[in-house]
Coordinates of C-alpha atoms in Angstrom, one line a residue:
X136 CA -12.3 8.6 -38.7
X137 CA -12.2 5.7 -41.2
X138 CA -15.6 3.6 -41.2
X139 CA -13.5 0.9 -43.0
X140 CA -11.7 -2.2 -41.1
X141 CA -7.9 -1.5 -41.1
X142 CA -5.5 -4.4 -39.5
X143 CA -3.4 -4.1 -37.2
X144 CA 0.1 -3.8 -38.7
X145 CA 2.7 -6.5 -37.9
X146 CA 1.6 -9.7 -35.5
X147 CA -1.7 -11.4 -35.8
X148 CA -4.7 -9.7 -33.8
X149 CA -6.7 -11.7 -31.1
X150 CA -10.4 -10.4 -31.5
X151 CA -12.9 -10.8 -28.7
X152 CA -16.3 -10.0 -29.9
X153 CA -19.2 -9.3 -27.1
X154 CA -22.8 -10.7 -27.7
X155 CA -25.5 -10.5 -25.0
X156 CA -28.5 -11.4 -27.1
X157 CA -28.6 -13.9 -30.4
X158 CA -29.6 -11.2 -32.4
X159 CA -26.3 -9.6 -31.5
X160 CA -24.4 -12.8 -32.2
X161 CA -25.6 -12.8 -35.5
X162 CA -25.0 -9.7 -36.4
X163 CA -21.4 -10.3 -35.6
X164 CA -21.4 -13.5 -37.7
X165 CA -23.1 -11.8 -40.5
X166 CA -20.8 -8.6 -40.4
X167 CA -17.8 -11.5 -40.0
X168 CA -18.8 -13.0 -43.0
X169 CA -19.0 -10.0 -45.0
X170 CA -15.1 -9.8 -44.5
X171 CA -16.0 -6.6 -42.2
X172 CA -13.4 -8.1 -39.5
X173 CA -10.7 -9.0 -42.5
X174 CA -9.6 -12.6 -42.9
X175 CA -10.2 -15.6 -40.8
X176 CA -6.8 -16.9 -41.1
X177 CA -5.0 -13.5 -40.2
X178 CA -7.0 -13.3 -36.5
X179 CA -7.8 -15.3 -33.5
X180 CA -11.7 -14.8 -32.4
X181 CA -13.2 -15.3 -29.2
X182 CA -17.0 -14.8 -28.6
X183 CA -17.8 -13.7 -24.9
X184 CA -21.2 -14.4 -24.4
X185 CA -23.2 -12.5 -21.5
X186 CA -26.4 -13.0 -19.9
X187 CA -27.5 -9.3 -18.4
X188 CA -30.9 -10.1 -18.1
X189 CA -32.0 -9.6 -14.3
X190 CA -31.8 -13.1 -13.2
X191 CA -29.5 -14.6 -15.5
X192 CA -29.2 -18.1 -13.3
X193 CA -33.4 -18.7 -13.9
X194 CA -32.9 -18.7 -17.9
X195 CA -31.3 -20.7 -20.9
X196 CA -27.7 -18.9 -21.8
X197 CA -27.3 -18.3 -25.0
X198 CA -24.6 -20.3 -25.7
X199 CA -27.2 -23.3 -24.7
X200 CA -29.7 -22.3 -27.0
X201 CA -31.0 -24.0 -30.4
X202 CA -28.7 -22.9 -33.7
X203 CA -26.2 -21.8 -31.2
X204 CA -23.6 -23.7 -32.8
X205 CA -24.1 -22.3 -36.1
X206 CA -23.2 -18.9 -34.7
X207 CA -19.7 -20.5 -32.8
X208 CA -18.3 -22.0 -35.9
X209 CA -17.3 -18.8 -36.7
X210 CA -15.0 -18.4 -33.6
X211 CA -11.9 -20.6 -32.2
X212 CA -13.8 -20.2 -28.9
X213 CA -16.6 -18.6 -26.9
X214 CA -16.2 -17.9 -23.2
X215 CA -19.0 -16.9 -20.9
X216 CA -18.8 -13.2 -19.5
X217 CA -20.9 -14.3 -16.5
X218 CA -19.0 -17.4 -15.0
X219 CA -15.5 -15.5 -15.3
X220 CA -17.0 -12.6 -13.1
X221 CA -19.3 -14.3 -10.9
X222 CA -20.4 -13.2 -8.5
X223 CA -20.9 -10.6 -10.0
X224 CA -23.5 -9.3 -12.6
X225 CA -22.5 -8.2 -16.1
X226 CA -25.1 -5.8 -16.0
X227 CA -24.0 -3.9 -13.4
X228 CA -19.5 -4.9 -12.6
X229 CA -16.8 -3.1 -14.1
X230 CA -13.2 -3.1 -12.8
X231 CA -11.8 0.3 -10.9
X232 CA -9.1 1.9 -12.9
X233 CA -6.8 1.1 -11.3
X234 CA -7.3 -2.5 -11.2
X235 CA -7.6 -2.9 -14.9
X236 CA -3.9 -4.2 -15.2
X237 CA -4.7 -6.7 -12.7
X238 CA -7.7 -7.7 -14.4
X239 CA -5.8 -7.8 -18.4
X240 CA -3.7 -10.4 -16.6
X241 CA -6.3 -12.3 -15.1
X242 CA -8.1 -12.4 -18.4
X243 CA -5.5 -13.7 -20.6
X244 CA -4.2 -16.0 -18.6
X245 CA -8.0 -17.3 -18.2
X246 CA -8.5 -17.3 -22.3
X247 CA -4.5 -18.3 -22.6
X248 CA -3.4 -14.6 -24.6
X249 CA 0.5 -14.0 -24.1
X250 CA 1.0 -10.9 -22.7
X251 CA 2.2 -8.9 -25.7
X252 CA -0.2 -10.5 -28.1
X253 CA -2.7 -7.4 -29.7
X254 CA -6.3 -7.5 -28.6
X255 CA -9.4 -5.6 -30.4
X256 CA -12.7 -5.7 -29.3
X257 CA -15.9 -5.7 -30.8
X258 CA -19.3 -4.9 -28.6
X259 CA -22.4 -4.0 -28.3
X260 CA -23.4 -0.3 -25.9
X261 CA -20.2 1.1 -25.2
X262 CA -22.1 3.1 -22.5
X263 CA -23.1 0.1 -20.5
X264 CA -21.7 -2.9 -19.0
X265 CA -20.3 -5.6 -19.9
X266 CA -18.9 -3.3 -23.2
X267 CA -17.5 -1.0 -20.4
X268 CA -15.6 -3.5 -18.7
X269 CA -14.0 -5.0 -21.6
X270 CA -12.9 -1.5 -22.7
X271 CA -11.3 -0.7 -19.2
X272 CA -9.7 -4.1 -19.1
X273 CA -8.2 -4.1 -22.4
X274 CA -7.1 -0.1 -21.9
X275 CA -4.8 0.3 -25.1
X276 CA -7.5 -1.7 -27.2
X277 CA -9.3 -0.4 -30.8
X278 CA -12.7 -0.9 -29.8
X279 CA -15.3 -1.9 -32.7
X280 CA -18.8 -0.6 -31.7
X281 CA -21.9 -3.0 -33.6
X282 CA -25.7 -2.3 -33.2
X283 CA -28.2 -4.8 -32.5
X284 CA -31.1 -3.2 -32.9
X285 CA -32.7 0.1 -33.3
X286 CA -30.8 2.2 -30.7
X287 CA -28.2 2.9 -32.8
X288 CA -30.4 5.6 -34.1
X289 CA -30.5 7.5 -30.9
X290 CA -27.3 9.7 -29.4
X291 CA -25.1 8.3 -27.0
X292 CA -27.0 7.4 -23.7
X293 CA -24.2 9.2 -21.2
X294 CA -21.2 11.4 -22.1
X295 CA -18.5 9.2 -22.8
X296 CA -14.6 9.4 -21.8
X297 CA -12.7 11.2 -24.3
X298 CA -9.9 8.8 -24.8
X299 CA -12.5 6.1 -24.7
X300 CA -14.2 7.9 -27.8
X301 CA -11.1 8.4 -29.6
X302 CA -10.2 4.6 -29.4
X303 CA -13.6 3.9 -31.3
X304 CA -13.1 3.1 -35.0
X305 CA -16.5 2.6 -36.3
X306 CA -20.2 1.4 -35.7
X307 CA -21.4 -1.3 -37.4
X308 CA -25.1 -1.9 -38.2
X309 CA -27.9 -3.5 -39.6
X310 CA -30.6 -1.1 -42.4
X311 CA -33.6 -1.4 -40.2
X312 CA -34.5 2.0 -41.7
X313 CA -32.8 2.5 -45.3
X314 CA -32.1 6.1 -45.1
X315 CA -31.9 6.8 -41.8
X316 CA -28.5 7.3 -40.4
X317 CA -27.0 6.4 -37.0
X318 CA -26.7 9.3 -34.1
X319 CA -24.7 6.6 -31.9
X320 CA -21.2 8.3 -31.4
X321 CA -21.2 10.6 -34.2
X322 CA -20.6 13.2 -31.2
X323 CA -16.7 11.8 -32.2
X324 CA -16.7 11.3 -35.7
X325 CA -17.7 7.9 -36.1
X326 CA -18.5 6.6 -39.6
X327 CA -21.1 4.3 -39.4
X328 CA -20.7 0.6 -41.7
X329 CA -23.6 -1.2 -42.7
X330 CA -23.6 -5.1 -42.2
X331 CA -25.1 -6.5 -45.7
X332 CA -28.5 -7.5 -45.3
X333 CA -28.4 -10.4 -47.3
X334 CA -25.8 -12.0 -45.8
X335 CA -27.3 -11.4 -42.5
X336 CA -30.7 -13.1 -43.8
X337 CA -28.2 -16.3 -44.7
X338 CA -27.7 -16.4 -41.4
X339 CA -31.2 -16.5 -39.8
X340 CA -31.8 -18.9 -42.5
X341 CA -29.1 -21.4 -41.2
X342 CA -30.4 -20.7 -37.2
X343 CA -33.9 -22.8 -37.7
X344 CA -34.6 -25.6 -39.6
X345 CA -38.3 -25.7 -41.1
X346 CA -38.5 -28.8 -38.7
X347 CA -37.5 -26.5 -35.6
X348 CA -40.4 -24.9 -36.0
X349 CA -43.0 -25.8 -33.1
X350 CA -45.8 -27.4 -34.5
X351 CA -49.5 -25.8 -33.1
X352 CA -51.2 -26.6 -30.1
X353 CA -54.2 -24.8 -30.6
X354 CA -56.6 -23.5 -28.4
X355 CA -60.0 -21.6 -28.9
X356 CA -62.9 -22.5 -31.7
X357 CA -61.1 -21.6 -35.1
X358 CA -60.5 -24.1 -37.8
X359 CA -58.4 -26.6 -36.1
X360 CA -56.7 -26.5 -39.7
X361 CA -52.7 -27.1 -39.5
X362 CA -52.1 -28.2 -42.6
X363 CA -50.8 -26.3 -46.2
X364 CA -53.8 -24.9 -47.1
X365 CA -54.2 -23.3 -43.1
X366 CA -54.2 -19.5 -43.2
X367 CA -50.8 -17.8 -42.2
X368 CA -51.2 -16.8 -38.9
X369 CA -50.3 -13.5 -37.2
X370 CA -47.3 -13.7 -35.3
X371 CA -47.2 -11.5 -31.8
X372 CA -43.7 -10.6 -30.2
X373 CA -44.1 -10.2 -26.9
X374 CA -41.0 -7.7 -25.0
X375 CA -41.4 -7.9 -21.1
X376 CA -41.4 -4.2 -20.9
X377 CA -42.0 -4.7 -16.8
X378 CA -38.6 -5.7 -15.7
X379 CA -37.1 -2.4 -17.6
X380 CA -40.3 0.1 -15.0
X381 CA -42.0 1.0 -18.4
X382 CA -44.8 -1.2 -17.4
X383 CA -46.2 -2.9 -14.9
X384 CA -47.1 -6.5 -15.1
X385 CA -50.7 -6.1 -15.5
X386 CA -49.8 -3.4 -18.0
X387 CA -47.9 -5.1 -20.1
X388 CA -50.3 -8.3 -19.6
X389 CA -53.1 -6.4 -21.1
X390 CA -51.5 -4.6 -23.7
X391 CA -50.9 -8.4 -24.9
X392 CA -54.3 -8.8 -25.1
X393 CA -54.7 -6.3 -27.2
X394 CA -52.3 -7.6 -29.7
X395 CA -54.7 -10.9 -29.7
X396 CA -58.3 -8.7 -29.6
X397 CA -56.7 -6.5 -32.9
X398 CA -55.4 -9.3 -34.8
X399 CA -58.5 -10.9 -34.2
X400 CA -60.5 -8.0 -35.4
X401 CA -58.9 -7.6 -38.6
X402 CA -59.9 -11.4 -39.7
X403 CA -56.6 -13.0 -38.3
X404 CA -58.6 -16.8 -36.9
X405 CA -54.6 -18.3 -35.8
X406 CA -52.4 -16.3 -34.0
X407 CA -48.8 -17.1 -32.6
X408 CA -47.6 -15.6 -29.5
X409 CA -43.8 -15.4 -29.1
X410 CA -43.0 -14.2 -25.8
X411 CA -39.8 -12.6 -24.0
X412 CA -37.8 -15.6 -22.9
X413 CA -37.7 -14.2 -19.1
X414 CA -41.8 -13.5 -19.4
X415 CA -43.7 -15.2 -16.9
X416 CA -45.8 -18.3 -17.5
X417 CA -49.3 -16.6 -16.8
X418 CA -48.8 -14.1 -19.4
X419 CA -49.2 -17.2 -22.0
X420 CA -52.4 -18.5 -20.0
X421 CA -54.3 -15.7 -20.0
X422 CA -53.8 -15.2 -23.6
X423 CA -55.2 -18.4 -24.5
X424 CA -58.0 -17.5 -22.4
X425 CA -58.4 -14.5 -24.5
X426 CA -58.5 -16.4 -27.3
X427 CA -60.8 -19.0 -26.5
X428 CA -63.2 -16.2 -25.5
X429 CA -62.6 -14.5 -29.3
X430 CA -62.8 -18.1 -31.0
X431 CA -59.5 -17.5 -32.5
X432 CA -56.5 -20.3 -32.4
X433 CA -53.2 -19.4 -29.9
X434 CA -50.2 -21.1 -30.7
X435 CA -47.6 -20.1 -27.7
X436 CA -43.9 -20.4 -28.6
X437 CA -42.2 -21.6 -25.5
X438 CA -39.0 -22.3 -27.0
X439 CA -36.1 -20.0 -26.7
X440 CA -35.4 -19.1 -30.6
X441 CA -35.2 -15.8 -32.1
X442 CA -38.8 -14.5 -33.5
X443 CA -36.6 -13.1 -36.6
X444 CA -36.2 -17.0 -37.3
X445 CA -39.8 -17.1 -37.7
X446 CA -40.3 -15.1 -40.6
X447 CA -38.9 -17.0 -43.0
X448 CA -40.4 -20.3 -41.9
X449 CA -44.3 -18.9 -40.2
X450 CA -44.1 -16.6 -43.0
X451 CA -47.0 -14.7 -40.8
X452 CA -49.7 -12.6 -42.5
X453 CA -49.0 -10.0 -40.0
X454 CA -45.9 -9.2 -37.3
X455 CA -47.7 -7.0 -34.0
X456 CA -45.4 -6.0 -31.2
X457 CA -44.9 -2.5 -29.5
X458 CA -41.4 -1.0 -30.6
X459 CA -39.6 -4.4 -31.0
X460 CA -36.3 -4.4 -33.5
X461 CA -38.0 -6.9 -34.9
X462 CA -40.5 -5.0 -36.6
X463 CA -38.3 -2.9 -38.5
X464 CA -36.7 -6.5 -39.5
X465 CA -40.0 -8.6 -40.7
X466 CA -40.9 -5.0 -42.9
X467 CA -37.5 -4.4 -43.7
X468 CA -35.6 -7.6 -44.6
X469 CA -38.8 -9.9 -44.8
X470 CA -41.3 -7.7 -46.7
X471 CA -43.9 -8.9 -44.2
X472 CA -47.1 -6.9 -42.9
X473 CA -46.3 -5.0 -39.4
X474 CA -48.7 -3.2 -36.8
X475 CA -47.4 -1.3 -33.8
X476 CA -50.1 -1.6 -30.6
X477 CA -49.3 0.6 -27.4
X478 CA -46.7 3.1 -28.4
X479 CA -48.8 6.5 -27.8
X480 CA -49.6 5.7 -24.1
X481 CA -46.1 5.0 -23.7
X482 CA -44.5 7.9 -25.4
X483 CA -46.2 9.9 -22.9
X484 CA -45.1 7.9 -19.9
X485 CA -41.2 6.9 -21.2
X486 CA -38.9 8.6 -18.4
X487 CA -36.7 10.6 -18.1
X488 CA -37.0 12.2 -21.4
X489 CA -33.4 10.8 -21.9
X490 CA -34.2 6.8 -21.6
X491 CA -32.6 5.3 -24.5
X492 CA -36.0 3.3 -25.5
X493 CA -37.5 6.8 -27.0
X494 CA -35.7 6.7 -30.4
X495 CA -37.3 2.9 -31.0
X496 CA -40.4 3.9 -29.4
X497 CA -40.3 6.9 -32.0
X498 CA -39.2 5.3 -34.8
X499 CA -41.5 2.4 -34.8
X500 CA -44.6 5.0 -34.1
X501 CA -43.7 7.4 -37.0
X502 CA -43.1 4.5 -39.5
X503 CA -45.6 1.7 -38.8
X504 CA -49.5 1.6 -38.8
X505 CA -51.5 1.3 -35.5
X506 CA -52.8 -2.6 -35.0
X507 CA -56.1 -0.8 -33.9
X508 CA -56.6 1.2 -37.4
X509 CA -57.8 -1.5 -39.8
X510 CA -57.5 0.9 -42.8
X511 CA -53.6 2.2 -41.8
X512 CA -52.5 -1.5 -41.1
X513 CA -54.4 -3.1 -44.8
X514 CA -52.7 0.1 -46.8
X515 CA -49.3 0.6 -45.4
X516 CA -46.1 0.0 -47.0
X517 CA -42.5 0.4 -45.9
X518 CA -41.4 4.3 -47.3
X519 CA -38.5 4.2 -49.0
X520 CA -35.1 5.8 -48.3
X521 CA -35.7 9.1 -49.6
X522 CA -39.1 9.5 -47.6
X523 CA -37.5 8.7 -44.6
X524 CA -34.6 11.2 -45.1
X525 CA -37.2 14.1 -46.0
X526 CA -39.2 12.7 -42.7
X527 CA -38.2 10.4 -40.2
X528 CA -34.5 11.4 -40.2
X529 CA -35.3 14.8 -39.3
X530 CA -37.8 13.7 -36.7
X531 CA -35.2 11.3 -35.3
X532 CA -32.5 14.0 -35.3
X533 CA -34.7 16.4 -33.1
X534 CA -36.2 13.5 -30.3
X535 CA -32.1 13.1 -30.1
X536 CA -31.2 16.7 -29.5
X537 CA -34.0 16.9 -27.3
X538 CA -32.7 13.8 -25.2
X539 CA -28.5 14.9 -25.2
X540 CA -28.4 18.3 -26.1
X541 CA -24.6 18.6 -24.1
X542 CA -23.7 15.7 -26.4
X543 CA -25.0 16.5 -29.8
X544 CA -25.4 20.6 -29.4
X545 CA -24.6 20.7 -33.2
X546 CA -28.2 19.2 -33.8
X547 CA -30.0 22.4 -32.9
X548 CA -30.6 23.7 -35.9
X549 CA -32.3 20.8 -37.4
X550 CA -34.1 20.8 -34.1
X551 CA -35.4 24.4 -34.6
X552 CA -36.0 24.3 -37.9
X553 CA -38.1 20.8 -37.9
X554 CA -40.1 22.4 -34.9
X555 CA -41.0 25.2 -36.4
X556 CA -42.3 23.2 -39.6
X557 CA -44.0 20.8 -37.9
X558 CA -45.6 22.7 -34.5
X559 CA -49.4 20.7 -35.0
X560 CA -47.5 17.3 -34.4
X561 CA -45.1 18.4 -30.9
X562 CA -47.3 16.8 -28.7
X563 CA -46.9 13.0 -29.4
X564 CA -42.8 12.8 -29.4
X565 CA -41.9 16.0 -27.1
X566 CA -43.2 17.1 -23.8
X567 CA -44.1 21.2 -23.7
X568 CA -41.5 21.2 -20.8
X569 CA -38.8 20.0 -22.5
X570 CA -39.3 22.0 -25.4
X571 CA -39.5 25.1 -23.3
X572 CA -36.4 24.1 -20.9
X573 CA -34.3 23.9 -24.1
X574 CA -35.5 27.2 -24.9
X575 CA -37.4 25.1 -28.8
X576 CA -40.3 26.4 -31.0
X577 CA -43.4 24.3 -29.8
X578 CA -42.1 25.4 -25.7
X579 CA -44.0 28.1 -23.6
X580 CA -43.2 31.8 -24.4
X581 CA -40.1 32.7 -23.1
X582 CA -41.9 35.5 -20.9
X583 CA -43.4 32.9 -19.3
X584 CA -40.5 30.4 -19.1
X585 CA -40.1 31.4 -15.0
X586 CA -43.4 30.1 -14.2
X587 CA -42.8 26.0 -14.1
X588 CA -39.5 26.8 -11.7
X589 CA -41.6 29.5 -9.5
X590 CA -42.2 28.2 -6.2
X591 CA -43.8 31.2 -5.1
X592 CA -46.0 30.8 -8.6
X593 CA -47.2 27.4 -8.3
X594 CA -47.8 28.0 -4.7
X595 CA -50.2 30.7 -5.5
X596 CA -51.7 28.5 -7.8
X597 CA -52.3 25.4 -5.8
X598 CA -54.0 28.0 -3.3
X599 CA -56.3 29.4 -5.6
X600 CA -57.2 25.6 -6.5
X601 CA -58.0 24.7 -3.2
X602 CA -59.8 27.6 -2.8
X603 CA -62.1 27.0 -5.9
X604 CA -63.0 23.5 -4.7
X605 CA -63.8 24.8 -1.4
X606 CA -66.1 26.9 -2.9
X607 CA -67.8 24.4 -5.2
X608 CA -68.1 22.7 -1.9

């Protein structure tokens, strides 16, 4: 299947392109711009913006954000995903079958589309909704897949429809990881596109003004300099990893504080902390309390702009987060300095084996330096594409079989053969049950394959444990 943009033959195509973050929108703008969507003057182009966050009514919609307008000029009109639906939540609504004719009509007469006038569609996670319900709406439809982020690199979430597959032309995405390629719907022979880098970088350029920028309130016992000779600080990206069940509040409060104790530690005196827009308040205080009690100066961004705008402008002498995109974009597309904080506690507790977070998680773990490892983080670089191909990719390629062997069985023997290469490092990216449910070098032997699903076994054992204590008793 062609990984090339192809019009429509005949009339003039409506697009309607699907953004739920400003990352996303873009990415579309950049891959727009790159001609990836053919001329302007051949296609009309809605943006449906979406909220999907879980109270979507308590935050600042996109399409009311700063630089917002930038992004629209490249459409005749943006629409808002969650005011045609409501009540419902795009997260979570798509139309029945057999109410999708009901609901084409009810959409074009909403966005004023005749009824024979050709529609594509453009979207983010074809698995999920609102990508889903566009799909199903607009049945007959070429659908455009386009990455955000660094899930493209993972398999398919959930098995997809056949015909939905089929009606997929290509994925578009941004090089986080020059010589890694995509997994996401390869399962149907879908070529992957790459969305130019530089034209992308025109566009965060064009999002914030240096004037945008949020000057420092500082807090703490540092210089107090905010000037042109003050030191670059070290900018934190916080991810609100609670509301997805990977971490509690208090988890993810302190593992916050962490980023600020190990920037701190490795000499950084002003640090910038760029939280999750939906992130509550009290996160930022008791960072600033944190760094009062270090002596270091906290600037807290409360303003809801992207923290890849920030790069260019902060220029930061270091970028910590967990397993943000962002990361992979300061290293990548900025050349800046990156640390990674948290990801080995949470590779062990990500679940199911299968949540869609594990192939950031992993990538971000393998590539980057630990925050807490002053000599990784002061002599790391960013591997080039033929490191990562003789690495990474074949790491990647196994964590993905591992998570959707139904849906990407052909990936086995890259799985068995990176397993048996690397069997000292299983621990950190694959539990010993998994690898021995999937019958992999690095599971238990397969004599002894019965005992996990033995109830008679593991009652016998928890027996003989109770019976031991007893006895030390």
């Amino acid at each position: 299947m062609s990984g090339t943009y192809t019009a429509p033959v005949g009339r003039s195509t409506t697009q309607i392109f699907s953004a739920c973050t400003q990352y996303a929108a873009a990415t579309l703008v950049a891959a727009l711009r790159a001609g990836q969507f053919g001329p302007r003057s051949e296609h009309r182009r809605i943006l449906v913006v979406s909220d999907t966050s879980p109270a979507p009514e308590l935050g600042t919609p996109m399409h009311h954000r700063p630089g917002f307008e930038k992004l629209a000029s490249e459409f005749d009109t943006v629409r808002s995903w969650n005011e045609f639906i409501r009540p419902f939540h795009p997260a979570g609504w798509s139309p029945r079958e057999q109410d999708a004719s009901l609901w084409e009509r009810a959409v074009r007469r909403e966005w004023n589309l005749r009824d024979d006038e050709p529609v594509e569609i453009a979207c983010e996670s074809i698995q999920a909704n609102p990508a889903q319900a566009l799909a199903v709406i607009f049945g007959d439809s070429p659908v455009h897949v386009y990455a955000d982020g660094l899930m493209s690199y993972g398999p398919t979430r959930n098995k997809l429809d056949q015909v939905l597959g089929t009606r997929i032309r290509r994925l578009l995405h941004l090089d986080l990881v020059p010589g890694l390629r995509p997994l996401l719907l390869t399962e149907f022979g879908v070529e992957s596109e790459v969305v130019p880098t530089d034209v992308f970088l025109k566009v965060l350029d064009e999002l914030t003004e240096p004037t945008d920028v949020p000057r420092p309130t500082t807090t703490g016992t540092g210089t107090g300099t905010d000037g042109p000779d003050a030191p670059a600080p070290a900018l934190l990206l916080g991810q609100y990893l609670s509301t997805l069940g990977i971490l509690t509040p208090r988890q993810e409060e302190e593992l916050h504080a962490r980023m600020v104790r190990g920037a701190v530690a490795l000499g950084h005196t002003r640090v910038v902390f760029k939280p999750h827009p939906s992130a509550p308040a009290q996160w930022a205080r008791s960072l600033e309390q944190e760094a009062e009690r270090l002596g270091a100066e906290l600037t807290v961004l409360d303003t809801p702009v992207l923290a890849e705008t920030l790069f260019a402008t902060l220029r930061p002498a270091l970028v910590v987060g967990c397993f943000s995109t962002a990361l992979l974009t300061a290293a990548s597309f900025y050349g800046l300095p990156v640390a990674r904080v948290g990801t080995g506690p949470l590779l062990e507790r990500l679940a199911p084996y299968q949540n869609s977070n594990r192939i950031p998680l992993t990538i971000v773990d393998a590539l980057l330096p630990d925050l807490e490892d002053r000599s990784a983080v002061t002599g790391w670089s960013l591997p080039d594409a033929e490191a990562v191909r003789g690495g990474p990719s074949g790491l990647v390629s196994t964590v993905g079989y591992a998570m959707q062997p139904q849906i990407r069985a052909d990936l086995r023997p890259v799985a068995e053969r990176y397993l048996a290469r690397h069997r000292d490092d299983l621990r950190r990216y694959f539990k010993r049950r998994r690898l021995t449910v999937l019958g992999l070098p690095g599971g238990a032997p397969a004599q002894l394959g019965f005992i996990p699903r033995n109830a008679t076994v593991r009652r016998i054992a928890r027996r003989a444990r109770t019976l031991k204590r007893a006895a030390a008793g």
